[in-house]
Amino acid sequence: MSQQASRRAFLRHAAALGSLGAAAPLGMSLSMLGHASAQAAQGDYKALVCVFLYGGNDAFNCVIPTDSDSWTHYVNQRDPMARGTAGSGTSIALLPAGTASNALADAGTPARLGGVLPIGHSGRAAHANRQFAMHPLLSDVRNMHQAGRVAVLANVGPLKRRLTKAEYFGVTVPRPAKLFSHNDQQSTWQSFAPEGADNGWGGRMGDLLMSGNATGLGSYASLAQRSFTCISPGSSGIWLSGAQVQSLQAGATGLLDLGSSGRVLDSIPLRTAIAEMMTASPSDNLLWSDHQAVAQRGLAIQSLIGPLLPPLSSTNGSTPWSSNANPWVDPVLSYNSPITGAARFNQLALQFQMVARLIDANRAGNLGMKRQVFMVSLGGFDTHSIQNQEHSERLAQLNHALAYFDRVLGQMPGGDMRSQVTTFTASEFGRNLANNGDGTDHGWGSHHLIMGGAVNGTEVYGTYPQLATGNANNEYDSPDLLQNGAMLPSTSVDQYAYTLGKWMGLSAGDLTGIMPNLGNFDASTHDLGFMSA
């Protein structure tokens, strides 16, 4: 297709977006994008990237307490042989710091992994006399923690208000609905309501932030604001959905488009004809017209953003987007499997690569997007069995992907953007301290990671639970552990979200409207302190 024909198609696609709420037809030619008045300074840009770990990540084996008392209880509950004949099954207890890896041990086992990796902290009152470490496979994350670009938030989870253990068992104080359910707790983490919610707190932030985006595009701003504020390069959860923003589901290697490379069945005229049919007057059939509106939006977004994306096979100077046009065989996007020892493609790293490419498309096209919200995900954390192998594989992927994204952001074509992009983990719940024989069952509270140049790193925020050794019924005398060693959260998702939203520039009033339970927590505790101004 000629450049002029491409422009005409772009105008037709954009003009059809009135039903999607565009302020006016997006009559901007592709060549004008580089000269738009947006010209937003890179220094005014900020983005949040949520990494959702589907299945319920075992936080007890991600951030481990290593002070003497805590370590004793940790081993007692995770190694069946620690108390002699008190239990049977497979040990899922990691080994002490400094323990050398045994290359002859079975893949994925604690002996094969070696000892945990100590991390520092400032000795906040909540963690006086506590010591911590990370899983042996989180070596890059641990190094970033020590370098000040990663922080840990301990024992966070959905809460209506702070609960004591007695209040939890008394069942008289409000608590989140449908605890320990995968689908419901995924939704609760992302939207503050169980399954069935229609928007999430990432999307609600996008609703408030989008008006500051693409302001230099004038009447053409609406499409960019609504469709380029909240984005997922893959499957997206309810977290990205808002009342105004329309979260964009991109592909992992490019924007979703009609056909491929400007062709349908290798034909440019056929693609043009189908695109024209899709931008014709809407049908009276509601199903048809709704489908047509979605298709029109996708075509317009592809026309607007697609030409600006850095190609996969280009390094863009020093930026390691990729060293191969085929990402599935690209060593940059591969991690070393702790089970097989071989290099494996890392789909989470590919999602991060797409996020970085989309961020750079904003710069390259002068689109003026000052605030963006992204979501990536990794599954496989439901480790009821063969936990040593399964959890090790997932953490190796997570470690590699976070390190890759940190490296890419540090070498962006427009300069180091690590201080402008904050990445944080989330998961529907943590898992129990108790070993079920070969794994762990569903819990509640969990520990999470926050990464970025604006993070006040080298610290463990929140309050790590007091560990204990359970009795024969897996009951604990710790005020922080419920049946089977599920963590009773000490910090709410509302506070987690508030701290991230404040860094994005939202006011306390804005955030109170987004977080339904925030008013039930003392205002002095809303900001957890892990982000710099």
Short mmCIF file of C-alpha atoms in Angstrom, two decimals:
data_model
loop_
_atom_site.label_atom_id
_atom_site.label_comp_id
_atom_site.label_asym_id
_atom_site.label_seq_id
_atom_site.Cartn_x
_atom_site.Cartn_y
_atom_site.Cartn_z
CA MET A 1 0.00 0.00 0.00
CA SER A 2 1.35 3.49 -0.86
CA GLN A 3 1.99 6.02 1.88
CA GLN A 4 -0.89 8.16 0.60
CA ALA A 5 -3.25 5.17 0.60
CA SER A 6 -2.10 4.32 4.12
CA ARG A 7 -2.95 7.85 5.22
CA ARG A 8 -6.40 7.67 3.64
CA ALA A 9 -7.08 4.34 5.34
CA PHE A 10 -5.94 5.79 8.65
CA LEU A 11 -8.37 8.70 8.28
CA ARG A 12 -11.24 6.38 7.44
CA HIS A 13 -10.54 4.10 10.39
CA ALA A 14 -10.24 6.97 12.83
CA ALA A 15 -13.31 8.77 11.55
CA ALA A 16 -15.37 5.72 12.44
CA LEU A 17 -14.48 6.00 16.11
CA GLY A 18 -17.26 8.38 17.11
CA SER A 19 -19.14 5.49 18.69
CA LEU A 20 -16.11 4.86 20.90
CA GLY A 21 -16.21 8.34 22.36
CA ALA A 22 -13.49 10.05 20.34
CA ALA A 23 -13.74 13.82 20.62
CA ALA A 24 -13.43 14.21 16.84
CA PRO A 25 -12.26 12.17 13.87
CA LEU A 26 -8.55 11.52 14.21
CA GLY A 27 -7.59 13.34 11.02
CA MET A 28 -3.87 13.37 11.66
CA SER A 29 -1.66 11.91 8.96
CA LEU A 30 1.11 9.58 10.00
CA SER A 31 3.77 12.02 8.87
CA MET A 32 2.40 14.70 11.20
CA LEU A 33 2.95 12.63 14.33
CA GLY A 34 6.61 13.51 14.57
CA HIS A 35 5.74 17.23 14.39
CA ALA A 36 2.81 17.26 16.79
CA SER A 37 2.91 19.83 19.54
CA ALA A 38 2.77 17.09 22.19
CA GLN A 39 6.56 17.05 22.60
CA ALA A 40 6.20 15.93 26.23
CA ALA A 41 9.47 16.05 28.09
CA GLN A 42 10.77 12.59 28.92
CA GLY A 43 11.28 13.77 32.48
CA ASP A 44 7.54 14.28 32.92
CA TYR A 45 6.73 10.67 32.04
CA LYS A 46 5.76 7.97 34.55
CA ALA A 47 4.46 4.44 34.14
CA LEU A 48 3.29 1.64 36.42
CA VAL A 49 3.79 -1.98 35.39
CA CYS A 50 1.86 -4.64 37.33
CA VAL A 51 3.35 -8.16 37.20
CA PHE A 52 0.54 -10.51 38.22
CA LEU A 53 1.71 -13.95 39.36
CA TYR A 54 -1.29 -16.18 38.72
CA GLY A 55 -1.86 -19.17 40.98
CA GLY A 56 -0.79 -17.75 44.33
CA ASN A 57 2.95 -17.25 44.76
CA ASP A 58 4.61 -18.95 47.73
CA ALA A 59 6.02 -15.82 49.38
CA PHE A 60 7.51 -17.78 52.29
CA ASN A 61 10.12 -19.17 49.86
CA CYS A 62 10.68 -15.82 48.13
CA VAL A 63 11.55 -13.66 51.15
CA ILE A 64 12.74 -15.80 54.05
CA PRO A 65 13.39 -14.71 57.65
CA THR A 66 16.84 -15.88 58.71
CA ASP A 67 17.16 -14.65 62.29
CA SER A 68 17.63 -17.64 64.55
CA ASP A 69 14.12 -17.91 66.02
CA SER A 70 12.33 -17.36 62.70
CA TRP A 71 14.60 -19.74 60.81
CA THR A 72 13.97 -22.53 63.32
CA HIS A 73 10.20 -22.21 62.89
CA TYR A 74 10.52 -21.92 59.10
CA VAL A 75 12.53 -25.17 58.89
CA ASN A 76 10.24 -26.94 61.37
CA GLN A 77 7.23 -26.24 59.16
CA ARG A 78 8.83 -26.87 55.77
CA ASP A 79 11.16 -29.82 56.39
CA PRO A 80 9.18 -32.85 57.67
CA MET A 81 12.34 -34.36 59.17
CA ALA A 82 13.26 -31.27 61.18
CA ARG A 83 11.23 -32.57 64.11
CA GLY A 84 12.37 -36.15 63.84
CA THR A 85 9.46 -38.48 63.18
CA ALA A 86 6.86 -35.71 63.50
CA GLY A 87 6.12 -35.71 59.80
CA SER A 88 6.80 -37.24 56.44
CA GLY A 89 7.00 -35.97 52.90
CA THR A 90 9.34 -33.87 50.77
CA SER A 91 11.27 -30.99 52.31
CA ILE A 92 10.49 -27.62 50.74
CA ALA A 93 12.69 -25.74 53.22
CA LEU A 94 15.48 -23.78 51.56
CA LEU A 95 19.01 -24.11 52.95
CA PRO A 96 20.94 -21.61 55.09
CA ALA A 97 22.88 -18.78 53.52
CA GLY A 98 26.35 -19.84 52.42
CA THR A 99 25.40 -23.45 51.70
CA ALA A 100 27.09 -24.56 48.49
CA SER A 101 25.01 -25.98 45.68
CA ASN A 102 25.23 -29.77 45.31
CA ALA A 103 25.42 -30.44 41.58
CA LEU A 104 24.61 -34.12 42.17
CA ALA A 105 21.30 -33.42 43.91
CA ASP A 106 18.00 -33.65 42.05
CA ALA A 107 17.12 -30.63 39.91
CA GLY A 108 15.10 -28.02 41.72
CA THR A 109 15.69 -29.43 45.18
CA PRO A 110 16.99 -27.15 47.94
CA ALA A 111 20.32 -29.00 47.92
CA ARG A 112 20.76 -28.35 44.19
CA LEU A 113 19.85 -24.66 44.60
CA GLY A 114 22.23 -23.89 47.45
CA GLY A 115 21.70 -21.43 50.28
CA VAL A 116 19.38 -18.45 50.46
CA LEU A 117 20.71 -14.99 49.54
CA PRO A 118 20.86 -12.50 52.44
CA ILE A 119 19.40 -9.02 51.92
CA GLY A 120 19.88 -5.93 54.02
CA HIS A 121 17.37 -3.58 55.62
CA SER A 122 17.56 -0.50 57.79
CA GLY A 123 16.31 -2.08 61.01
CA ARG A 124 12.91 -0.37 61.14
CA ALA A 125 11.20 -0.88 64.49
CA ALA A 126 8.88 -3.46 62.94
CA HIS A 127 11.91 -5.54 61.97
CA ALA A 128 14.26 -4.97 64.85
CA ASN A 129 16.44 -8.05 65.31
CA ARG A 130 15.02 -9.62 62.13
CA GLN A 131 17.17 -10.79 59.23
CA PHE A 132 16.00 -11.70 55.74
CA ALA A 133 17.08 -13.45 52.56
CA MET A 134 15.75 -14.22 49.09
CA HIS A 135 15.33 -17.48 47.19
CA PRO A 136 18.62 -18.66 45.59
CA LEU A 137 17.15 -18.16 42.10
CA LEU A 138 16.32 -14.49 42.72
CA SER A 139 19.98 -13.53 42.46
CA ASP A 140 19.46 -10.62 40.05
CA VAL A 141 16.52 -9.31 42.05
CA ARG A 142 18.61 -9.56 45.20
CA ASN A 143 21.43 -7.59 43.55
CA MET A 144 18.97 -4.88 42.51
CA HIS A 145 17.66 -4.81 46.07
CA GLN A 146 21.16 -4.27 47.36
CA ALA A 147 21.71 -1.58 44.69
CA GLY A 148 18.62 0.29 45.90
CA ARG A 149 16.30 -0.38 42.94
CA VAL A 150 14.14 -3.08 44.57
CA ALA A 151 12.14 -3.03 47.78
CA VAL A 152 10.16 -5.77 49.51
CA LEU A 153 6.69 -5.21 50.91
CA ALA A 154 5.95 -7.85 53.54
CA ASN A 155 2.60 -9.45 54.35
CA VAL A 156 0.21 -7.46 52.17
CA GLY A 157 -3.25 -8.66 51.21
CA PRO A 158 -6.88 -7.62 50.76
CA LEU A 159 -8.40 -6.19 53.95
CA LYS A 160 -11.56 -4.28 54.79
CA ARG A 161 -9.76 -3.03 57.90
CA ARG A 162 -6.98 -4.29 60.18
CA LEU A 163 -7.94 -7.56 61.83
CA THR A 164 -6.61 -9.31 64.89
CA LYS A 165 -6.50 -13.08 64.86
CA ALA A 166 -9.30 -13.20 67.43
CA GLU A 167 -11.44 -10.91 65.26
CA TYR A 168 -10.84 -13.13 62.25
CA PHE A 169 -12.06 -16.24 64.06
CA GLY A 170 -14.89 -14.27 65.67
CA VAL A 171 -16.42 -13.65 62.23
CA THR A 172 -17.96 -10.36 63.39
CA VAL A 173 -15.55 -7.91 61.78
CA PRO A 174 -15.82 -7.29 57.99
CA ARG A 175 -13.28 -9.14 55.88
CA PRO A 176 -12.90 -9.72 52.14
CA ALA A 177 -15.44 -12.05 50.57
CA LYS A 178 -14.53 -15.51 49.30
CA LEU A 179 -11.02 -15.73 50.70
CA PHE A 180 -8.73 -18.50 49.37
CA SER A 181 -10.62 -18.73 46.04
CA HIS A 182 -8.40 -18.22 42.98
CA ASN A 183 -10.84 -16.34 40.75
CA ASP A 184 -12.37 -14.26 43.51
CA GLN A 185 -9.08 -13.26 45.08
CA GLN A 186 -7.55 -12.40 41.71
CA SER A 187 -10.46 -10.03 41.21
CA THR A 188 -10.25 -8.73 44.79
CA TRP A 189 -6.54 -7.93 44.42
CA GLN A 190 -7.21 -6.17 41.13
CA SER A 191 -10.55 -4.45 41.82
CA PHE A 192 -11.30 -4.75 45.59
CA ALA A 193 -14.32 -6.94 44.82
CA PRO A 194 -14.76 -10.67 44.08
CA GLU A 195 -15.35 -12.08 40.62
CA GLY A 196 -17.91 -10.06 38.67
CA ALA A 197 -16.37 -6.60 39.15
CA ASP A 198 -16.30 -4.47 35.99
CA ASN A 199 -13.27 -2.25 36.66
CA GLY A 200 -9.98 -2.33 38.56
CA TRP A 201 -7.83 0.14 40.43
CA GLY A 202 -5.28 0.37 37.61
CA GLY A 203 -8.04 1.37 35.21
CA ARG A 204 -9.54 3.77 37.72
CA MET A 205 -6.14 5.44 38.01
CA GLY A 206 -6.11 5.60 34.22
CA ASP A 207 -9.52 7.33 34.24
CA LEU A 208 -8.05 10.14 36.36
CA LEU A 209 -4.68 10.33 34.62
CA MET A 210 -5.71 10.17 30.97
CA SER A 211 -6.77 13.83 30.72
CA GLY A 212 -3.12 14.82 31.09
CA ASN A 213 -2.12 12.58 28.19
CA ALA A 214 -1.76 13.53 24.52
CA THR A 215 -2.84 17.12 25.23
CA GLY A 216 -0.72 18.40 22.34
CA LEU A 217 -2.76 16.32 19.91
CA GLY A 218 -5.75 18.65 20.27
CA SER A 219 -9.04 17.18 19.08
CA TYR A 220 -7.17 14.00 18.19
CA ALA A 221 -6.29 13.28 21.80
CA SER A 222 -9.33 11.22 22.73
CA LEU A 223 -8.32 8.05 20.91
CA ALA A 224 -4.81 8.13 22.36
CA GLN A 225 -6.07 8.94 25.86
CA ARG A 226 -8.69 6.21 25.97
CA SER A 227 -6.71 3.52 24.18
CA PHE A 228 -3.06 4.15 25.00
CA THR A 229 -3.24 4.89 28.75
CA CYS A 230 -3.87 1.32 29.97
CA ILE A 231 -2.20 -1.48 28.00
CA SER A 232 -1.45 -5.19 28.33
CA PRO A 233 0.84 -7.09 25.91
CA GLY A 234 -1.08 -10.31 26.37
CA SER A 235 -4.09 -11.34 28.42
CA SER A 236 -5.25 -8.56 30.72
CA GLY A 237 -7.13 -8.80 33.99
CA ILE A 238 -9.83 -6.58 35.43
CA TRP A 239 -7.06 -4.43 36.95
CA LEU A 240 -6.66 -2.41 33.72
CA SER A 241 -10.37 -1.74 33.11
CA GLY A 242 -11.78 1.69 33.92
CA ALA A 243 -14.98 3.60 33.43
CA GLN A 244 -13.48 5.86 30.74
CA VAL A 245 -10.26 4.25 29.56
CA GLN A 246 -10.55 1.28 27.24
CA SER A 247 -7.64 -0.98 28.05
CA LEU A 248 -5.70 -1.96 24.97
CA GLN A 249 -4.79 -5.62 24.63
CA ALA A 250 -1.73 -5.69 22.42
CA GLY A 251 0.07 -8.73 21.13
CA ALA A 252 3.36 -9.77 22.71
CA THR A 253 5.28 -8.82 19.57
CA GLY A 254 3.08 -6.11 18.04
CA LEU A 255 -0.33 -4.50 18.01
CA LEU A 256 -3.25 -6.68 16.98
CA ASP A 257 -4.07 -5.97 13.36
CA LEU A 258 -6.20 -7.07 10.45
CA GLY A 259 -4.09 -9.66 8.69
CA SER A 260 -0.32 -9.43 8.82
CA SER A 261 2.20 -6.94 7.43
CA GLY A 262 -0.57 -4.88 5.81
CA ARG A 263 -1.99 -7.93 3.99
CA VAL A 264 -4.85 -10.40 4.28
CA LEU A 265 -4.09 -13.73 2.57
CA ASP A 266 -0.98 -11.95 1.30
CA SER A 267 -3.15 -9.39 -0.52
CA ILE A 268 -3.01 -5.63 0.10
CA PRO A 269 -6.23 -4.92 -1.88
CA LEU A 270 -8.12 -7.57 0.10
CA ARG A 271 -7.03 -6.02 3.39
CA THR A 272 -8.05 -2.57 2.12
CA ALA A 273 -11.47 -3.85 1.09
CA ILE A 274 -12.09 -5.56 4.44
CA ALA A 275 -10.95 -2.46 6.33
CA GLU A 276 -13.36 -0.30 4.31
CA MET A 277 -16.18 -2.72 5.04
CA MET A 278 -15.38 -2.52 8.75
CA THR A 279 -15.51 1.30 8.71
CA ALA A 280 -18.82 1.47 6.81
CA SER A 281 -22.00 2.72 8.45
CA PRO A 282 -22.83 0.63 11.51
CA SER A 283 -25.42 -2.10 11.28
CA ASP A 284 -28.71 -2.02 13.18
CA ASN A 285 -27.69 -5.38 14.62
CA LEU A 286 -26.21 -4.63 18.07
CA LEU A 287 -23.83 -7.59 18.05
CA TRP A 288 -22.59 -6.64 14.58
CA SER A 289 -22.19 -2.97 15.42
CA ASP A 290 -20.36 -3.68 18.67
CA HIS A 291 -17.95 -6.02 16.89
CA GLN A 292 -17.48 -3.42 14.19
CA ALA A 293 -16.65 -0.74 16.77
CA VAL A 294 -13.97 -2.94 18.33
CA ALA A 295 -12.48 -3.71 14.93
CA GLN A 296 -12.46 -0.01 13.96
CA ARG A 297 -10.69 0.91 17.16
CA GLY A 298 -8.06 -1.76 16.60
CA LEU A 299 -7.41 -0.56 13.05
CA ALA A 300 -7.05 3.04 14.15
CA ILE A 301 -4.67 2.15 17.00
CA GLN A 302 -2.57 0.04 14.67
CA SER A 303 -2.36 2.94 12.22
CA LEU A 304 -1.44 5.37 14.97
CA ILE A 305 1.04 3.34 17.03
CA GLY A 306 2.16 0.45 14.83
CA PRO A 307 4.57 2.42 12.60
CA LEU A 308 6.27 3.86 15.69
CA LEU A 309 7.16 0.54 17.34
CA PRO A 310 10.88 -0.33 17.22
CA PRO A 311 11.39 -3.46 15.09
CA LEU A 312 12.15 -6.66 16.95
CA SER A 313 15.39 -7.30 15.10
CA SER A 314 16.82 -3.86 15.86
CA THR A 315 18.87 -3.07 18.93
CA ASN A 316 18.04 0.65 18.62
CA GLY A 317 21.56 1.66 19.46
CA SER A 318 22.42 0.19 22.83
CA THR A 319 18.89 -0.94 23.72
CA PRO A 320 18.68 -4.76 23.88
CA TRP A 321 15.16 -5.11 22.46
CA SER A 322 16.25 -8.29 20.77
CA SER A 323 19.10 -9.85 18.86
CA ASN A 324 16.83 -11.91 16.65
CA ALA A 325 13.66 -11.15 14.67
CA ASN A 326 12.23 -14.41 16.02
CA PRO A 327 11.84 -13.81 19.78
CA TRP A 328 11.17 -17.47 20.55
CA VAL A 329 14.77 -18.35 19.73
CA ASP A 330 16.32 -15.11 20.94
CA PRO A 331 19.00 -15.64 23.62
CA VAL A 332 18.19 -12.20 25.08
CA LEU A 333 14.73 -13.51 25.96
CA SER A 334 15.89 -16.88 27.29
CA TYR A 335 16.56 -17.96 30.86
CA ASN A 336 18.42 -20.98 32.18
CA SER A 337 15.99 -23.58 33.46
CA PRO A 338 16.97 -24.83 36.93
CA ILE A 339 15.34 -28.16 36.08
CA THR A 340 16.84 -29.01 32.69
CA GLY A 341 19.85 -26.71 32.72
CA ALA A 342 18.96 -25.64 29.18
CA ALA A 343 18.01 -22.21 27.86
CA ARG A 344 14.25 -21.69 27.64
CA PHE A 345 12.19 -18.94 26.05
CA ASN A 346 10.78 -16.56 28.68
CA GLN A 347 7.35 -15.27 27.72
CA LEU A 348 7.37 -12.82 30.64
CA ALA A 349 10.52 -11.20 29.27
CA LEU A 350 8.81 -10.89 25.88
CA GLN A 351 5.89 -9.07 27.52
CA PHE A 352 8.35 -6.68 29.18
CA GLN A 353 10.03 -6.15 25.83
CA MET A 354 6.69 -5.09 24.33
CA VAL A 355 6.08 -2.69 27.22
CA ALA A 356 9.46 -1.07 26.57
CA ARG A 357 8.73 -0.83 22.84
CA LEU A 358 5.37 0.82 23.53
CA ILE A 359 7.01 3.30 25.90
CA ASP A 360 9.55 4.16 23.22
CA ALA A 361 6.81 4.51 20.58
CA ASN A 362 5.37 7.30 22.72
CA ARG A 363 8.74 9.06 22.66
CA ALA A 364 9.43 8.43 19.00
CA GLY A 365 6.01 9.70 17.92
CA ASN A 366 5.83 12.62 20.37
CA LEU A 367 2.40 11.34 21.40
CA GLY A 368 2.55 13.17 24.71
CA MET A 369 1.46 10.26 26.90
CA LYS A 370 2.67 11.41 30.31
CA ARG A 371 1.15 8.60 32.38
CA GLN A 372 0.70 4.99 31.33
CA VAL A 373 -0.36 1.83 33.14
CA PHE A 374 0.71 -1.63 31.95
CA MET A 375 -0.03 -5.18 33.03
CA VAL A 376 2.02 -8.31 32.36
CA SER A 377 1.56 -11.75 33.88
CA LEU A 378 3.09 -15.14 34.59
CA GLY A 379 1.14 -18.26 35.55
CA GLY A 380 2.04 -21.54 37.19
CA PHE A 381 2.26 -20.53 40.86
CA ASP A 382 -0.45 -22.90 42.18
CA THR A 383 2.11 -25.21 43.78
CA HIS A 384 0.06 -27.76 45.71
CA SER A 385 2.58 -30.40 44.64
CA ILE A 386 6.11 -30.77 43.24
CA GLN A 387 6.74 -27.29 44.58
CA ASN A 388 10.53 -27.50 44.55
CA GLN A 389 10.58 -27.94 40.78
CA GLU A 390 7.59 -25.82 39.78
CA HIS A 391 8.34 -22.85 42.01
CA SER A 392 12.01 -22.86 41.06
CA GLU A 393 11.10 -22.74 37.35
CA ARG A 394 8.72 -19.80 37.86
CA LEU A 395 11.18 -17.83 40.01
CA ALA A 396 13.94 -18.34 37.45
CA GLN A 397 11.62 -16.79 34.85
CA LEU A 398 10.66 -13.92 37.13
CA ASN A 399 14.26 -13.17 38.07
CA HIS A 400 15.43 -13.15 34.45
CA ALA A 401 12.49 -11.05 33.23
CA LEU A 402 12.84 -8.38 35.92
CA ALA A 403 16.59 -8.12 35.31
CA TYR A 404 16.01 -7.90 31.55
CA PHE A 405 13.43 -5.11 31.97
CA ASP A 406 15.70 -3.19 34.35
CA ARG A 407 18.52 -3.42 31.81
CA VAL A 408 16.32 -2.32 28.89
CA LEU A 409 14.91 0.66 30.80
CA GLY A 410 18.44 1.71 31.71
CA GLN A 411 19.42 1.80 28.02
CA MET A 412 16.36 3.32 26.33
CA PRO A 413 17.00 5.39 23.16
CA GLY A 414 15.79 8.52 24.96
CA GLY A 415 17.94 7.86 28.03
CA ASP A 416 17.74 5.93 31.28
CA MET A 417 14.05 5.55 32.23
CA ARG A 418 14.37 3.37 35.32
CA SER A 419 13.32 6.26 37.58
CA GLN A 420 10.21 6.85 35.48
CA VAL A 421 8.90 3.27 35.37
CA THR A 422 7.91 1.41 38.53
CA THR A 423 7.26 -2.33 38.32
CA PHE A 424 5.51 -4.22 41.11
CA THR A 425 4.34 -7.78 41.70
CA ALA A 426 0.92 -8.97 42.79
CA SER A 427 -0.72 -12.39 43.20
CA GLU A 428 -4.14 -13.52 44.38
CA PHE A 429 -2.75 -14.79 47.67
CA GLY A 430 0.33 -16.19 49.32
CA ARG A 431 0.58 -19.77 50.46
CA ASN A 432 0.67 -21.52 53.82
CA LEU A 433 3.78 -21.91 55.92
CA ALA A 434 2.88 -25.57 56.48
CA ASN A 435 4.20 -28.22 54.09
CA ASN A 436 1.31 -30.33 52.74
CA GLY A 437 3.67 -33.19 51.85
CA ASP A 438 5.07 -31.95 48.54
CA GLY A 439 3.90 -28.37 48.28
CA THR A 440 1.80 -25.64 49.85
CA ASP A 441 -1.89 -24.77 49.94
CA HIS A 442 -3.76 -21.48 49.55
CA GLY A 443 -3.00 -18.70 52.00
CA TRP A 444 -3.88 -15.02 52.36
CA GLY A 445 -1.12 -12.47 52.95
CA SER A 446 1.98 -12.40 50.75
CA HIS A 447 5.27 -10.57 50.19
CA HIS A 448 5.83 -8.54 47.03
CA LEU A 449 8.58 -6.81 45.08
CA ILE A 450 8.71 -3.22 43.82
CA MET A 451 11.39 -2.35 41.24
CA GLY A 452 12.53 0.97 39.78
CA GLY A 453 14.87 3.91 40.10
CA ALA A 454 12.29 5.85 42.12
CA VAL A 455 11.96 3.00 44.65
CA ASN A 456 13.46 3.48 48.10
CA GLY A 457 15.16 0.12 47.88
CA THR A 458 17.39 -1.99 50.12
CA GLU A 459 14.48 -2.27 52.53
CA VAL A 460 11.70 -4.56 53.74
CA TYR A 461 8.52 -2.53 54.25
CA GLY A 462 5.33 -3.53 56.01
CA THR A 463 5.59 -6.01 58.88
CA TYR A 464 6.96 -9.51 58.36
CA PRO A 465 4.86 -12.02 60.36
CA GLN A 466 6.03 -13.60 63.55
CA LEU A 467 6.63 -17.27 62.75
CA ALA A 468 5.84 -20.20 65.01
CA THR A 469 5.84 -23.98 64.93
CA GLY A 470 2.37 -25.45 64.58
CA ASN A 471 0.86 -28.12 66.76
CA ALA A 472 -0.49 -31.44 65.53
CA ASN A 473 -3.53 -29.64 64.07
CA ASN A 474 -1.36 -27.02 62.33
CA GLU A 475 -2.53 -24.29 64.71
CA TYR A 476 -0.09 -21.54 65.69
CA ASP A 477 0.38 -19.36 68.74
CA SER A 478 1.66 -16.53 66.53
CA PRO A 479 -0.78 -13.59 66.26
CA ASP A 480 0.08 -13.40 62.53
CA LEU A 481 -0.55 -17.00 61.42
CA LEU A 482 -3.93 -18.61 60.84
CA GLN A 483 -4.72 -22.30 60.31
CA ASN A 484 -1.93 -24.11 58.41
CA GLY A 485 0.23 -21.01 58.60
CA ALA A 486 -1.69 -18.65 56.31
CA MET A 487 -0.48 -15.09 56.88
CA LEU A 488 -3.02 -12.68 58.37
CA PRO A 489 -2.17 -9.53 56.35
CA SER A 490 -0.71 -6.61 58.26
CA THR A 491 -0.84 -4.25 55.26
CA SER A 492 -3.75 -3.78 52.85
CA VAL A 493 -3.76 -3.77 49.07
CA ASP A 494 -5.37 -0.32 49.43
CA GLN A 495 -2.19 1.01 51.07
CA TYR A 496 -0.03 -0.68 48.43
CA ALA A 497 -2.10 0.93 45.67
CA TYR A 498 -2.19 4.31 47.41
CA THR A 499 1.62 4.48 47.59
CA LEU A 500 1.95 3.66 43.89
CA GLY A 501 -0.84 6.06 42.90
CA LYS A 502 0.65 8.91 44.90
CA TRP A 503 3.93 8.46 43.01
CA MET A 504 1.97 8.66 39.75
CA GLY A 505 0.76 12.10 40.82
CA LEU A 506 -2.74 11.37 42.10
CA SER A 507 -3.98 13.31 45.12
CA ALA A 508 -5.09 11.85 48.43
CA GLY A 509 -8.67 12.74 47.51
CA ASP A 510 -8.37 11.00 44.14
CA LEU A 511 -6.95 7.87 45.74
CA THR A 512 -9.56 7.77 48.48
CA GLY A 513 -12.16 7.57 45.73
CA ILE A 514 -10.31 4.70 44.06
CA MET A 515 -9.56 2.61 47.17
CA PRO A 516 -12.88 1.69 48.84
CA ASN A 517 -11.36 0.59 52.15
CA LEU A 518 -8.67 3.25 52.50
CA GLY A 519 -10.71 5.32 54.96
CA ASN A 520 -10.67 2.39 57.40
CA PHE A 521 -6.89 2.81 57.84
CA ASP A 522 -5.15 5.64 59.67
CA ALA A 523 -4.18 8.34 57.15
CA SER A 524 -0.61 8.32 58.47
CA THR A 525 -0.25 4.73 57.23
CA HIS A 526 -1.63 5.20 53.71
CA ASP A 527 1.78 5.95 52.20
CA LEU A 528 4.00 2.96 52.97
CA GLY A 529 7.19 4.88 52.13
CA PHE A 530 8.69 2.64 49.47
CA MET A 531 8.51 5.33 46.74
CA SER A 532 10.50 8.56 46.52
CA ALA A 533 8.75 11.78 45.55
#
